[in-house]
Amino acid sequence: SGVCVHILLLSLLQLLQGNDSEHNSRAKQSKASLEQQIRSASNVRELLSIFNSLDCKLWKCRQKLRYLAGFDTRSRSTRFASPYYDTEILKSIDDEWQKTQCVPRESCVDVAKELGRSTNT
């Protein structure tokens, strides 16, 4: 909530600050548009994205770290994970996976020929 207050204060300061040359209608329209965007923001992420600031990037990073911290690193899926990945092994795994998914279609046709069935079913 401290971040929200900080962002709201920065937003209001940005709206209130202005140059003396901002008396033309274009500047007033952009100011009104910015105010409308701030008022319509329904959460912190939307508010931060209006300004596309460093605060937004930091907030997203903190959210991701919180999400990743929730994973159990002792789970079976990560316990036996390889410390490195060989690109050739990953490519062969991907090729085999694609064959089981019948992608591309030529794989389906080859399997159908072996089984003696039509691929139009």
PDB file of C-alpha atoms in Angstrom:
ATOM      1  CA  SER A   1       0.000   0.000   0.000  1.00  0.00           C
ATOM      2  CA  GLY A   2       2.990   2.296   0.518  1.00  0.00           C
ATOM      3  CA  VAL A   3       3.831   1.855  -3.152  1.00  0.00           C
ATOM      4  CA  CYS A   4       0.287   2.873  -4.123  1.00  0.00           C
ATOM      5  CA  VAL A   5       0.463   6.052  -2.073  1.00  0.00           C
ATOM      6  CA  HIS A   6       3.868   6.874  -3.531  1.00  0.00           C
ATOM      7  CA  ILE A   7       2.616   6.370  -7.074  1.00  0.00           C
ATOM      8  CA  LEU A   8      -0.543   8.358  -6.494  1.00  0.00           C
ATOM      9  CA  LEU A   9       1.469  11.252  -5.106  1.00  0.00           C
ATOM     10  CA  LEU A  10       3.829  11.169  -8.077  1.00  0.00           C
ATOM     11  CA  SER A  11       0.853  11.038 -10.431  1.00  0.00           C
ATOM     12  CA  LEU A  12      -0.809  14.010  -8.811  1.00  0.00           C
ATOM     13  CA  LEU A  13       2.425  15.997  -8.814  1.00  0.00           C
ATOM     14  CA  GLN A  14       2.867  15.281 -12.496  1.00  0.00           C
ATOM     15  CA  LEU A  15      -0.662  16.492 -13.160  1.00  0.00           C
ATOM     16  CA  LEU A  16      -0.302  19.606 -11.045  1.00  0.00           C
ATOM     17  CA  GLN A  17       3.070  20.596 -12.437  1.00  0.00           C
ATOM     18  CA  GLY A  18       2.922  22.349 -15.712  1.00  0.00           C
ATOM     19  CA  ASN A  19       4.686  24.890 -17.832  1.00  0.00           C
ATOM     20  CA  ASP A  20       3.335  28.368 -18.376  1.00  0.00           C
ATOM     21  CA  SER A  21       2.965  27.457 -22.043  1.00  0.00           C
ATOM     22  CA  GLU A  22       0.354  24.800 -21.220  1.00  0.00           C
ATOM     23  CA  HIS A  23      -2.525  27.159 -21.810  1.00  0.00           C
ATOM     24  CA  ASN A  24      -3.265  25.846 -25.257  1.00  0.00           C
ATOM     25  CA  SER A  25      -6.037  23.333 -25.784  1.00  0.00           C
ATOM     26  CA  ARG A  26      -3.759  20.469 -26.793  1.00  0.00           C
ATOM     27  CA  ALA A  27      -1.937  20.520 -23.470  1.00  0.00           C
ATOM     28  CA  LYS A  28      -5.225  20.709 -21.582  1.00  0.00           C
ATOM     29  CA  GLN A  29      -6.565  17.722 -23.527  1.00  0.00           C
ATOM     30  CA  SER A  30      -3.514  15.594 -22.778  1.00  0.00           C
ATOM     31  CA  LYS A  31      -3.710  16.592 -19.121  1.00  0.00           C
ATOM     32  CA  ALA A  32      -7.395  15.642 -19.024  1.00  0.00           C
ATOM     33  CA  SER A  33      -6.617  12.369 -20.781  1.00  0.00           C
ATOM     34  CA  LEU A  34      -3.884  11.550 -18.267  1.00  0.00           C
ATOM     35  CA  GLU A  35      -6.219  12.366 -15.392  1.00  0.00           C
ATOM     36  CA  GLN A  36      -8.887  10.089 -16.878  1.00  0.00           C
ATOM     37  CA  GLN A  37      -6.391   7.244 -17.255  1.00  0.00           C
ATOM     38  CA  ILE A  38      -5.286   7.624 -13.641  1.00  0.00           C
ATOM     39  CA  ARG A  39      -8.878   7.644 -12.402  1.00  0.00           C
ATOM     40  CA  SER A  40      -9.797   4.581 -14.480  1.00  0.00           C
ATOM     41  CA  ALA A  41      -6.859   2.470 -13.266  1.00  0.00           C
ATOM     42  CA  SER A  42      -8.291  -0.398 -11.255  1.00  0.00           C
ATOM     43  CA  ASN A  43      -5.065  -1.785  -9.817  1.00  0.00           C
ATOM     44  CA  VAL A  44      -1.427  -0.963  -9.196  1.00  0.00           C
ATOM     45  CA  ARG A  45      -0.223  -2.620 -12.397  1.00  0.00           C
ATOM     46  CA  GLU A  46      -2.511  -0.453 -14.541  1.00  0.00           C
ATOM     47  CA  LEU A  47      -1.500   2.665 -12.655  1.00  0.00           C
ATOM     48  CA  LEU A  48       2.186   1.913 -13.090  1.00  0.00           C
ATOM     49  CA  SER A  49       1.764   1.093 -16.763  1.00  0.00           C
ATOM     50  CA  ILE A  50       0.272   4.541 -17.423  1.00  0.00           C
ATOM     51  CA  PHE A  51       3.638   6.081 -16.673  1.00  0.00           C
ATOM     52  CA  ASN A  52       5.748   3.175 -17.985  1.00  0.00           C
ATOM     53  CA  SER A  53       8.229   3.958 -15.282  1.00  0.00           C
ATOM     54  CA  LEU A  54      11.046   2.148 -13.585  1.00  0.00           C
ATOM     55  CA  ASP A  55       8.655   1.627 -10.664  1.00  0.00           C
ATOM     56  CA  CYS A  56       6.468  -0.509 -12.916  1.00  0.00           C
ATOM     57  CA  LYS A  57       9.394  -2.721 -13.903  1.00  0.00           C
ATOM     58  CA  LEU A  58      10.500  -3.079 -10.292  1.00  0.00           C
ATOM     59  CA  TRP A  59       6.974  -3.936  -9.170  1.00  0.00           C
ATOM     60  CA  LYS A  60       6.636  -6.616 -11.873  1.00  0.00           C
ATOM     61  CA  CYS A  61      10.004  -8.054 -10.880  1.00  0.00           C
ATOM     62  CA  ARG A  62       8.985  -8.215  -7.224  1.00  0.00           C
ATOM     63  CA  GLN A  63       5.707  -9.906  -8.164  1.00  0.00           C
ATOM     64  CA  LYS A  64       7.578 -12.506 -10.203  1.00  0.00           C
ATOM     65  CA  LEU A  65      10.009 -13.161  -7.346  1.00  0.00           C
ATOM     66  CA  ARG A  66       7.107 -13.638  -4.928  1.00  0.00           C
ATOM     67  CA  TYR A  67       5.488 -16.060  -7.367  1.00  0.00           C
ATOM     68  CA  LEU A  68       8.687 -18.060  -7.843  1.00  0.00           C
ATOM     69  CA  ALA A  69       9.369 -18.129  -4.098  1.00  0.00           C
ATOM     70  CA  GLY A  70       6.119 -20.045  -3.658  1.00  0.00           C
ATOM     71  CA  PHE A  71       7.423 -23.097  -5.540  1.00  0.00           C
ATOM     72  CA  ASP A  72       8.641 -26.096  -3.587  1.00  0.00           C
ATOM     73  CA  THR A  73      12.171 -26.702  -4.856  1.00  0.00           C
ATOM     74  CA  ARG A  74      12.193 -30.159  -3.299  1.00  0.00           C
ATOM     75  CA  SER A  75       9.404 -31.401  -5.549  1.00  0.00           C
ATOM     76  CA  ARG A  76      10.022 -34.424  -7.730  1.00  0.00           C
ATOM     77  CA  SER A  77       9.983 -32.432 -10.959  1.00  0.00           C
ATOM     78  CA  THR A  78      12.899 -30.241  -9.869  1.00  0.00           C
ATOM     79  CA  ARG A  79      14.798 -32.748  -7.757  1.00  0.00           C
ATOM     80  CA  PHE A  80      15.998 -34.700 -10.769  1.00  0.00           C
ATOM     81  CA  ALA A  81      16.429 -31.759 -13.126  1.00  0.00           C
ATOM     82  CA  SER A  82      19.597 -31.729 -15.160  1.00  0.00           C
ATOM     83  CA  PRO A  83      22.159 -29.077 -14.208  1.00  0.00           C
ATOM     84  CA  TYR A  84      22.669 -28.296 -17.904  1.00  0.00           C
ATOM     85  CA  TYR A  85      20.733 -28.691 -21.116  1.00  0.00           C
ATOM     86  CA  ASP A  86      22.281 -30.109 -24.248  1.00  0.00           C
ATOM     87  CA  THR A  87      20.658 -28.520 -27.295  1.00  0.00           C
ATOM     88  CA  GLU A  88      20.921 -31.742 -29.329  1.00  0.00           C
ATOM     89  CA  ILE A  89      19.066 -33.723 -26.680  1.00  0.00           C
ATOM     90  CA  LEU A  90      16.385 -31.047 -26.413  1.00  0.00           C
ATOM     91  CA  LYS A  91      15.997 -30.999 -30.199  1.00  0.00           C
ATOM     92  CA  SER A  92      15.589 -34.781 -30.390  1.00  0.00           C
ATOM     93  CA  ILE A  93      13.024 -34.671 -27.568  1.00  0.00           C
ATOM     94  CA  ASP A  94      11.128 -31.935 -29.399  1.00  0.00           C
ATOM     95  CA  ASP A  95      11.233 -33.923 -32.664  1.00  0.00           C
ATOM     96  CA  GLU A  96       9.801 -36.994 -30.949  1.00  0.00           C
ATOM     97  CA  TRP A  97       7.125 -34.880 -29.292  1.00  0.00           C
ATOM     98  CA  GLN A  98       6.152 -33.362 -32.635  1.00  0.00           C
ATOM     99  CA  LYS A  99       5.838 -36.868 -34.105  1.00  0.00           C
ATOM    100  CA  THR A 100       3.443 -37.912 -31.340  1.00  0.00           C
ATOM    101  CA  GLN A 101       1.372 -34.786 -31.989  1.00  0.00           C
ATOM    102  CA  CYS A 102       1.226 -35.509 -35.743  1.00  0.00           C
ATOM    103  CA  VAL A 103       2.854 -32.206 -36.553  1.00  0.00           C
ATOM    104  CA  PRO A 104       3.658 -31.725 -39.366  1.00  0.00           C
ATOM    105  CA  ARG A 105       1.007 -33.609 -41.331  1.00  0.00           C
ATOM    106  CA  GLU A 106       3.622 -35.722 -43.121  1.00  0.00           C
ATOM    107  CA  SER A 107       4.122 -37.614 -39.854  1.00  0.00           C
ATOM    108  CA  CYS A 108       0.415 -38.477 -39.774  1.00  0.00           C
ATOM    109  CA  VAL A 109       0.531 -39.685 -43.355  1.00  0.00           C
ATOM    110  CA  ASP A 110       3.604 -41.850 -42.653  1.00  0.00           C
ATOM    111  CA  VAL A 111       1.959 -43.435 -39.613  1.00  0.00           C
ATOM    112  CA  ALA A 112      -1.271 -43.967 -41.525  1.00  0.00           C
ATOM    113  CA  LYS A 113       0.601 -45.737 -44.338  1.00  0.00           C
ATOM    114  CA  GLU A 114       2.235 -48.056 -41.811  1.00  0.00           C
ATOM    115  CA  LEU A 115      -1.131 -48.843 -40.224  1.00  0.00           C
ATOM    116  CA  GLY A 116      -2.999 -49.031 -43.516  1.00  0.00           C
ATOM    117  CA  ARG A 117      -5.585 -46.418 -42.540  1.00  0.00           C
ATOM    118  CA  SER A 118      -6.863 -43.225 -44.106  1.00  0.00           C
ATOM    119  CA  THR A 119      -5.878 -39.861 -42.601  1.00  0.00           C
ATOM    120  CA  ASN A 120      -9.232 -38.268 -43.446  1.00  0.00           C
ATOM    121  CA  THR A 121     -11.000 -39.481 -40.293  1.00  0.00           C
TER     122      THR A 121
END
